[in-house]
Tab-separated table of C-alpha atoms and ligand atoms in Angstrom:
chain	number	residue	atom	x	y	z
Q	1	MET	CA	23.263	-39.745	3.227
Q	2	ALA	CA	25.198	-42.754	1.987
Q	3	GLU	CA	23.869	-43.600	-1.418
Q	4	THR	CA	20.735	-42.775	-3.345
Q	5	THR	CA	19.124	-43.747	-6.631
Q	6	THR	CA	17.894	-41.975	-9.737
Q	7	GLY	CA	14.996	-42.994	-12.009
Q	8	ASN	CA	15.803	-44.276	-15.501
Q	9	GLY	CA	12.381	-43.502	-16.936
Q	10	ASP	CA	11.520	-47.231	-17.322
Q	11	GLY	CA	10.628	-47.842	-13.712
Q	12	SER	CA	14.125	-49.057	-12.805
Q	13	THR	CA	16.633	-47.054	-10.803
Q	14	THR	CA	20.373	-46.502	-10.994
Q	15	PRO	CA	22.539	-45.766	-7.971
Q	16	VAL	CA	24.279	-42.403	-8.021
Q	17	ALA	CA	27.126	-41.056	-5.924
Q	18	ALA	CA	26.132	-39.471	-2.642
Q	19	GLY	CA	28.151	-36.387	-3.489
Q	20	ASN	CA	31.686	-35.042	-3.463
Q	21	ARG	CA	32.256	-34.850	0.284
Q	22	GLN	CA	35.186	-32.672	1.167
Q	23	SER	CA	35.869	-34.294	4.505
Q	24	GLY	CA	38.298	-36.858	3.163
Q	25	SER	CA	36.542	-40.182	3.723
Q	26	GLY	CA	39.025	-41.732	1.292
Q	27	SER	CA	36.361	-43.716	-0.602
Q	28	PRO	CA	36.680	-43.786	-4.413
Q	29	ALA	CA	34.308	-41.533	-6.383
Q	30	ILE	CA	31.375	-43.272	-8.115
Q	31	ALA	CA	30.477	-41.973	-11.600
Q	32	GLU	CA	27.211	-40.022	-11.617
Q	33	ALA	CA	24.399	-41.475	-13.733
Q	34	PRO	CA	22.434	-39.092	-15.978
Q	35	ARG	CA	19.679	-37.432	-14.007
Q	36	GLU	CA	16.078	-36.550	-14.710
Q	37	LYS	CA	15.305	-32.846	-14.525
Q	38	LEU	CA	14.150	-31.678	-11.104
Q	39	THR	CA	10.434	-30.868	-11.361
Q	40	LYS	CA	8.022	-29.043	-9.085
Q	41	LYS	CA	6.190	-32.359	-8.633
Q	42	ALA	CA	9.376	-33.990	-7.356
Q	43	ILE	CA	10.109	-31.273	-4.797
Q	44	THR	CA	6.554	-30.746	-3.528
Q	45	ALA	CA	5.677	-32.492	-0.279
Q	46	ASP	CA	2.667	-31.786	1.981
Q	47	HIS	CA	-0.093	-29.282	1.291
Q	48	PRO	CA	0.912	-26.013	2.991
Q	49	THR	CA	-1.194	-25.408	6.097
Q	50	TRP	CA	-0.876	-21.607	6.065
Q	51	CYS	CA	-3.984	-19.377	6.133
Q	52	PRO	CA	-5.362	-18.544	2.664
Q	53	GLY	CA	-3.576	-15.397	1.447
Q	54	CYS	CA	-0.543	-15.741	3.749
Q	55	GLY	CA	2.582	-14.247	2.153
Q	56	ASP	CA	4.538	-17.422	2.889
Q	57	PHE	CA	2.818	-19.220	-0.043
Q	58	ALA	CA	4.573	-16.883	-2.477
Q	59	VAL	CA	7.960	-17.548	-0.844
Q	60	LEU	CA	7.411	-21.286	-1.268
Q	61	ALA	CA	6.410	-20.755	-4.918
Q	62	ALA	CA	9.588	-18.744	-5.545
Q	63	PHE	CA	11.699	-21.435	-3.882
Q	64	TYR	CA	10.148	-24.186	-6.041
Q	65	LYS	CA	10.850	-22.075	-9.146
Q	66	PHE	CA	14.442	-21.544	-8.030
Q	67	LEU	CA	15.016	-25.282	-7.443
Q	68	GLU	CA	13.542	-26.140	-10.825
Q	69	LYS	CA	15.547	-23.454	-12.628
Q	70	ARG	CA	18.864	-24.409	-11.033
Q	71	ASN	CA	18.100	-28.131	-11.325
Q	72	LEU	CA	19.952	-28.894	-8.099
Q	73	GLU	CA	20.824	-32.475	-7.198
Q	74	HIS	CA	17.683	-33.555	-5.367
Q	75	GLU	CA	19.508	-35.524	-2.680
Q	76	LYS	CA	21.671	-32.509	-1.790
Q	77	ILE	CA	18.772	-30.163	-0.992
Q	78	VAL	CA	18.331	-29.535	2.739
Q	79	THR	CA	15.665	-27.205	4.148
Q	80	LEU	CA	15.776	-26.331	7.832
Q	81	ALA	CA	13.780	-24.102	10.157
Q	82	GLY	CA	13.003	-23.214	13.750
Q	83	ILE	CA	9.405	-22.817	14.964
Q	84	GLY	CA	6.687	-20.518	13.655
Q	85	CYS	CA	4.219	-20.428	10.758
Q	86	SER	CA	7.067	-19.585	8.359
Q	87	SER	CA	9.225	-22.268	9.948
Q	88	ARG	CA	6.776	-24.938	8.749
Q	89	PHE	CA	8.465	-24.494	5.371
Q	90	PRO	CA	10.530	-27.758	5.383
Q	91	TYR	CA	7.299	-29.805	5.634
Q	92	PHE	CA	6.331	-28.566	2.200
Q	93	VAL	CA	9.591	-29.380	0.426
Q	94	ASN	CA	10.339	-32.948	-0.575
Q	95	GLY	CA	13.976	-33.188	0.455
Q	96	HIS	CA	16.106	-33.619	3.533
Q	97	GLY	CA	14.858	-31.276	6.211
Q	98	ALA	CA	13.955	-30.528	9.785
Q	99	HIS	CA	11.551	-28.317	11.705
Q	100	PHE	CA	13.773	-27.719	14.705
Q	101	ILE	CA	13.726	-25.994	18.121
Q	102	HIS	CA	12.478	-22.381	18.249
Q	103	GLY	CA	15.389	-20.023	17.471
Q	104	ARG	CA	17.965	-22.794	17.060
Q	105	ALA	CA	17.832	-23.202	13.304
Q	106	VAL	CA	21.160	-21.409	12.703
Q	107	PRO	CA	23.164	-23.756	14.989
Q	108	LEU	CA	21.485	-26.781	13.406
Q	109	ALA	CA	22.197	-25.491	9.902
Q	110	SER	CA	25.772	-24.622	10.934
Q	111	GLY	CA	26.461	-28.190	12.015
Q	112	ILE	CA	25.017	-29.633	8.817
Q	113	SER	CA	26.835	-27.144	6.603
Q	114	LEU	CA	30.198	-27.766	8.295
Q	115	ALA	CA	29.863	-31.542	8.432
Q	116	ARG	CA	28.567	-31.854	4.877
Q	117	PRO	CA	29.876	-28.925	2.823
Q	118	ASP	CA	28.642	-30.585	-0.362
Q	119	LEU	CA	24.972	-30.086	0.633
Q	120	HIS	CA	22.836	-27.072	-0.280
Q	121	VAL	CA	21.699	-25.770	3.096
Q	122	PHE	CA	18.609	-23.529	3.025
Q	123	LEU	CA	17.188	-22.073	6.185
Q	124	PHE	CA	13.713	-20.551	6.563
Q	125	GLY	CA	12.032	-18.836	9.480
Q	126	GLY	CA	10.305	-15.825	10.920
Q	127	ASP	CA	11.224	-12.530	12.531
Q	128	GLY	CA	10.589	-13.960	16.004
Q	129	ASP	CA	12.631	-17.078	15.356
Q	130	GLY	CA	15.506	-15.172	13.741
Q	131	PHE	CA	15.716	-11.861	15.590
Q	132	SER	CA	14.205	-12.608	18.989
Q	133	ILE	CA	14.906	-16.041	20.510
Q	134	GLY	CA	17.443	-16.822	17.756
Q	135	GLY	CA	19.023	-13.354	17.607
Q	136	ASN	CA	22.218	-14.365	19.312
Q	137	HIS	CA	22.660	-17.451	17.119
Q	138	LEU	CA	22.110	-15.306	14.037
Q	139	ASP	CA	24.974	-13.017	15.100
Q	140	HIS	CA	27.408	-15.897	15.478
Q	141	GLY	CA	26.438	-17.672	12.269
Q	142	ALA	CA	26.979	-14.342	10.503
Q	143	ARG	CA	30.383	-13.505	11.985
Q	144	LYS	CA	31.660	-17.055	11.394
Q	145	ASN	CA	30.451	-16.819	7.805
Q	146	ILE	CA	29.071	-20.343	7.730
Q	147	ASN	CA	27.878	-21.314	4.281
Q	148	MET	CA	24.058	-21.299	4.071
Q	149	THR	CA	21.166	-19.410	2.499
Q	150	TYR	CA	18.818	-18.002	5.138
Q	151	PHE	CA	15.404	-16.635	4.164
Q	152	ILE	CA	13.719	-14.655	6.966
Q	153	MET	CA	9.991	-14.262	6.360
Q	154	ASP	CA	9.300	-11.071	8.278
Q	155	ASN	CA	5.639	-10.347	9.064
Q	156	PHE	CA	6.272	-7.984	12.008
Q	157	VAL	CA	4.329	-10.312	14.362
Q	158	TYR	CA	4.344	-13.748	16.001
Q	159	GLY	CA	1.847	-15.476	13.723
Q	160	LEU	CA	1.853	-19.056	14.988
Q	161	THR	CA	1.138	-18.065	18.579
Q	162	LYS	CA	-1.640	-15.719	17.420
Q	163	LYS	CA	-0.474	-12.126	17.582
Q	164	GLN	CA	2.222	-11.150	20.023
Q	165	THR	CA	4.579	-8.215	19.459
Q	166	SER	CA	7.687	-9.356	17.565
Q	167	PRO	CA	11.132	-7.715	17.495
Q	168	THR	CA	10.247	-6.068	14.163
Q	169	SER	CA	6.747	-4.864	15.139
Q	170	PRO	CA	6.503	-1.087	14.748
Q	171	ILE	CA	5.917	1.146	17.752
Q	172	GLY	CA	2.182	1.454	18.387
Q	173	PHE	CA	1.299	-2.042	17.080
Q	174	LYS	CA	-1.518	-3.440	19.228
Q	175	SER	CA	-1.109	-7.098	20.086
Q	176	LYS	CA	-1.901	-9.563	22.853
Q	177	THR	CA	1.359	-8.629	24.593
Q	178	ASP	CA	0.938	-4.889	23.952
Q	179	PRO	CA	-2.808	-4.208	24.106
Q	180	THR	CA	-2.216	-0.468	24.226
Q	181	GLY	CA	0.420	-0.511	21.474
Q	182	ALA	CA	4.078	-1.607	21.246
Q	183	ILE	CA	6.478	0.716	23.037
Q	184	ASP	CA	9.856	-0.910	22.257
Q	185	HIS	CA	12.187	0.264	19.521
Q	186	PRO	CA	12.104	-2.398	16.754
Q	187	VAL	CA	15.085	-4.291	15.343
Q	188	ASN	CA	16.218	-3.049	11.940
Q	189	PRO	CA	17.075	-6.367	10.184
Q	190	MET	CA	19.501	-4.824	7.667
Q	191	LYS	CA	21.440	-2.910	10.342
Q	192	LYS	CA	21.563	-5.967	12.586
Q	193	LEU	CA	22.906	-8.181	9.806
Q	194	ILE	CA	25.493	-5.633	8.655
Q	195	SER	CA	26.856	-5.182	12.159
Q	196	ALA	CA	26.798	-8.951	12.825
Q	197	GLY	CA	29.080	-9.563	9.842
Q	198	ALA	CA	26.816	-11.399	7.369
Q	199	THR	CA	28.515	-11.432	3.965
Q	200	PHE	CA	25.378	-11.243	1.773
Q	201	ILE	CA	22.419	-9.155	2.943
Q	202	ALA	CA	19.294	-8.446	0.907
Q	203	ARG	CA	15.655	-7.474	1.250
Q	204	THR	CA	12.606	-8.404	-0.783
Q	205	HIS	CA	8.778	-8.621	-0.690
Q	206	ALA	CA	6.575	-11.701	-1.016
Q	207	ALA	CA	4.320	-9.855	-3.481
Q	208	ASN	CA	7.191	-9.789	-5.989
Q	209	VAL	CA	8.040	-13.384	-6.941
Q	210	ALA	CA	10.450	-12.371	-9.730
Q	211	HIS	CA	12.474	-10.233	-7.309
Q	212	MET	CA	12.493	-13.004	-4.679
Q	213	MET	CA	13.766	-15.442	-7.307
Q	214	GLN	CA	16.608	-13.116	-8.357
Q	215	LEU	CA	17.706	-12.681	-4.767
Q	216	ILE	CA	17.525	-16.404	-3.908
Q	217	GLU	CA	19.779	-17.075	-6.903
Q	218	ARG	CA	22.298	-14.439	-5.854
Q	219	ALA	CA	22.254	-15.523	-2.222
Q	220	PHE	CA	22.721	-19.155	-3.262
Q	221	ASP	CA	25.673	-18.276	-5.516
Q	222	HIS	CA	27.334	-16.380	-2.678
Q	223	GLN	CA	29.903	-18.308	-0.637
Q	224	GLY	CA	29.134	-17.746	3.024
Q	225	PHE	CA	26.329	-16.639	5.324
Q	226	SER	CA	23.720	-15.130	3.012
Q	227	VAL	CA	20.484	-13.692	4.371
Q	228	ILE	CA	17.374	-12.364	2.682
Q	229	GLU	CA	14.717	-10.558	4.677
Q	230	CYS	CA	11.384	-10.968	2.920
Q	231	LEU	CA	8.366	-8.907	3.922
Q	232	SER	CA	5.695	-11.618	4.025
Q	233	GLU	CA	2.245	-10.531	5.129
Q	234	CYS	CA	0.381	-12.249	7.963
Q	235	VAL	CA	-3.146	-11.693	6.635
Q	236	GLU	CA	-4.623	-12.947	9.885
Q	237	PHE	CA	-2.818	-10.861	12.520
Q	238	PHE	CA	-1.196	-7.922	10.711
Q	239	PRO	CA	-3.018	-7.430	7.392
Q	240	ASP	CA	-2.050	-4.792	4.813
Q	241	VAL	CA	1.098	-3.710	6.684
Q	242	PHE	CA	3.279	-4.141	3.589
Q	243	ASP	CA	0.905	-2.431	1.117
Q	244	PRO	CA	3.119	0.711	1.017
Q	245	ALA	CA	5.702	-1.426	-0.849
Q	246	ASN	CA	3.195	-3.216	-3.079
Q	247	PRO	CA	2.327	-1.435	-6.371
Q	248	LYS	CA	-0.818	-3.601	-6.724
Q	249	LYS	CA	-2.056	-2.074	-3.455
Q	250	GLY	CA	-1.114	1.513	-4.279
Q	251	GLY	CA	2.426	1.376	-2.864
Q	252	SER	CA	5.794	1.613	-4.575
Q	253	PHE	CA	8.497	-1.036	-4.709
Q	254	GLU	CA	11.767	0.817	-4.902
Q	255	VAL	CA	14.666	-1.323	-6.094
Q	256	ILE	CA	18.279	-0.505	-5.154
Q	257	GLN	CA	20.213	0.633	-8.227
Q	258	GLU	CA	23.590	-1.067	-8.003
Q	259	LYS	CA	26.776	0.396	-9.399
Q	260	LYS	CA	27.682	-0.795	-12.883
Q	261	TRP	CA	31.217	0.613	-12.672
Q	262	ASP	CA	30.729	2.090	-16.153
Q	263	GLY	CA	32.321	5.475	-15.386
Q	264	THR	CA	29.109	7.427	-16.142
Q	265	PRO	CA	28.006	10.359	-13.935
Q	266	GLU	CA	24.770	8.509	-13.060
Q	267	ASP	CA	26.847	5.619	-11.709
Q	268	GLU	CA	28.144	7.957	-8.999
Q	269	LEU	CA	24.666	7.873	-7.481
Q	270	ARG	CA	24.290	4.098	-7.635
Q	271	HIS	CA	24.849	1.814	-4.637
Q	272	ASP	CA	28.169	0.050	-4.099
Q	273	VAL	CA	27.167	-3.265	-2.489
Q	274	THR	CA	30.645	-3.655	-0.980
Q	275	ASP	CA	30.317	-0.368	0.947
Q	276	GLU	CA	29.207	-1.185	4.483
Q	277	VAL	CA	28.530	2.442	5.429
Q	278	ALA	CA	26.421	3.007	2.296
Q	279	ALA	CA	24.459	-0.168	3.132
Q	280	TYR	CA	23.856	1.144	6.637
Q	281	LYS	CA	22.602	4.443	5.207
Q	282	LEU	CA	20.118	2.575	2.968
Q	283	ALA	CA	18.928	0.701	6.049
Q	284	THR	CA	18.030	3.977	7.780
Q	285	LEU	CA	15.484	4.985	5.097
Q	286	PRO	CA	11.957	5.192	6.533
Q	287	PHE	CA	9.531	2.302	6.016
Q	288	PRO	CA	8.948	0.743	3.518
Q	289	GLY	CA	12.551	1.523	2.475
Q	290	VAL	CA	14.261	-0.043	-0.521
Q	291	PHE	CA	14.664	-3.588	-1.835
Q	292	GLY	CA	17.553	-5.547	-3.307
Q	293	VAL	CA	21.124	-6.277	-2.259
Q	294	PHE	CA	22.303	-3.996	0.550
Q	295	TYR	CA	25.699	-5.563	1.149
Q	296	GLU	CA	27.947	-8.254	-0.265
Q	297	THR	CA	31.544	-9.024	0.547
Q	298	ASP	CA	34.012	-11.883	0.133
Q	299	ARG	CA	35.438	-13.301	3.336
Q	300	PRO	CA	36.704	-16.850	3.880
Q	301	THR	CA	33.918	-19.119	5.082
Q	302	LYS	CA	34.263	-21.145	8.248
Q	303	ASN	CA	33.726	-24.161	5.984
Q	304	SER	CA	36.875	-23.415	3.978
Q	305	LEU	CA	38.963	-22.435	7.027
Q	306	GLU	CA	37.945	-25.573	8.859
Q	307	LYS	CA	38.667	-27.728	5.814
Q	308	LYS	CA	42.197	-26.302	5.605
Q	309	TRP	CA	42.724	-26.829	9.323
Q	310	ILE	CA	41.512	-30.474	9.117
Q	311	GLU	CA	43.800	-31.153	6.140
Q	312	THR	CA	46.862	-29.666	7.891
Q	313	THR	CA	46.122	-31.602	11.062
Q	314	ARG	CA	45.633	-34.825	9.105
Q	315	GLU	CA	48.947	-34.317	7.326
Q	316	LYS	CA	50.650	-33.975	10.711
Q	317	THR	CA	49.271	-37.391	11.680
Q	318	GLY	CA	50.772	-38.978	8.555
Q	319	ASN	CA	47.318	-39.034	6.927
Q	320	ALA	CA	45.920	-41.399	9.520
Q	321	SER	CA	42.247	-42.419	9.228
Q	322	ASP	CA	39.577	-40.985	11.569
Q	323	LEU	CA	39.542	-44.272	13.474
Q	324	GLU	CA	43.318	-44.330	13.886
Q	325	ILE	CA	43.331	-40.737	15.186
Q	326	LEU	CA	40.545	-41.564	17.634
Q	327	GLN	CA	42.379	-44.680	18.805
Q	328	LYS	CA	45.602	-42.703	19.325
Q	329	THR	CA	43.703	-40.085	21.350
Q	330	PHE	CA	42.182	-42.769	23.575
Q	331	ASP	CA	45.606	-44.407	24.010
Q	332	ARG	CA	47.033	-41.046	25.090
Q	333	ILE	CA	44.395	-40.429	27.780
Q	334	LYS	CA	44.393	-44.012	29.124
I	401	LIG	C1	11.432	-21.974	23.533
I	401	LIG	C2	10.122	-21.537	22.949
I	401	LIG	N1	9.615	-20.366	23.302
I	401	LIG	C3	8.431	-19.944	22.771
I	401	LIG	C4	7.762	-20.756	21.900
I	401	LIG	C5	6.444	-20.302	21.353
I	401	LIG	N2	6.554	-19.812	19.988
I	401	LIG	C6	6.375	-20.630	18.942
I	401	LIG	S1	6.519	-19.867	17.473
I	401	LIG	C7	6.830	-18.379	18.250
I	401	LIG	C8	7.049	-17.115	17.476
I	401	LIG	C9	6.940	-17.270	16.014
I	401	LIG	O1	7.092	-16.040	15.394
I	401	LIG	P1	7.896	-15.882	14.065
I	401	LIG	O2	9.220	-16.496	14.182
I	401	LIG	O3	7.844	-14.446	13.715
I	401	LIG	O4	7.089	-16.803	13.050
I	401	LIG	P2	5.679	-16.590	12.331
I	401	LIG	O5	4.746	-17.517	13.016
I	401	LIG	O6	5.288	-15.180	12.480
I	401	LIG	O7	5.946	-16.970	10.920
I	401	LIG	C10	6.825	-18.520	19.625
I	401	LIG	C11	7.044	-17.412	20.586
I	401	LIG	C12	8.343	-21.985	21.549
I	401	LIG	N3	7.771	-22.809	20.658
I	401	LIG	N4	9.514	-22.361	22.086
I	402	LIG	S1	-1.270	-16.838	11.117
I	402	LIG	FE1	-0.371	-15.343	9.727
I	402	LIG	S2	1.726	-16.067	9.329
I	402	LIG	FE2	0.536	-17.764	10.178
I	402	LIG	S3	-0.257	-18.880	8.389
I	402	LIG	FE3	-1.837	-17.448	9.041
I	402	LIG	S4	-1.458	-15.611	7.786
I	402	LIG	FE4	0.392	-16.850	7.687
I	403	LIG	MG1	6.630	-13.454	12.436
């Protein structure tokens, strides 16, 4: 992204700066022109192609609300995904984006986040994309603490490919790959993310837009690898599975009570989000479990560590330009 424009309300446009890149291009900053407020109309792209009633519609609605509320710079919004019904998400957001290779969304997002730390990198995908084919990538993105906000729309099934057992399908689930019922122990997303080293880990439900919004805001404000698992019903291939956590369907949505550090006896019982062992204990509660922030910690991001390393290395070269460094390297290996 080199330069973009903003509307002036009279049909004309004014160029605005591409953003405050941290990579040291050396070009002078251009003053930002006043911007129009980001509206739902501006961020809406294609008509979603999900089945009527799919939980993913509500996730998209919450994301639009979040973008409007936070009024992010339009040209800095990036939505990325792997492959799956949920991974079609970037098609429906008018911004930079890509629908990438199945399971490889974290590496793609990592590259974009590290190369352009000024961008807002949002990643969307399913349980298959994130925990099955992309499980290993998820672990490494988490331990490296690469700055991004990852929303995993968990429907306990492969939706796009029409009902195969997914890594989060419960034992006994009958699918095309397990006609007599799933026999494999499912992944527990919260436990996996805690052990992988993600620095913000939360859980929500697509039937609760207000809760999704709160968590997207907190995940976005967190510096590092932030992940939200969202139970998002596949009405076609695994209907009603999340009703036990939906009050409108007779279930109960139990929210984690976080510590207020107010010294009261009731605070003793509240959850300390910085306590990894307590987060793990919450993750062992039987389905449908609890919702909210399980774990949050501050650890330097790979983005900040890499920035420091680049600056130190550049200083050692007498602040040479990228081209000069490249030329010197070629000269050395000639
Ligand atoms: C390398 C590769 N393997 C398998 C597939 C087939 N495939 C496409 S989407 C998908 C699973 C999608 O499940 P999930 O990530 O849970 O998304 P959902 O459709 O449920 O939202 C699979 C196995 C593929 N596209 N590429
Ligand atoms: S198949 Fe399931 S996950 Fe895919 S769009 Fe339809 S309801 Fe949603
Ligand atoms: Mg799925």
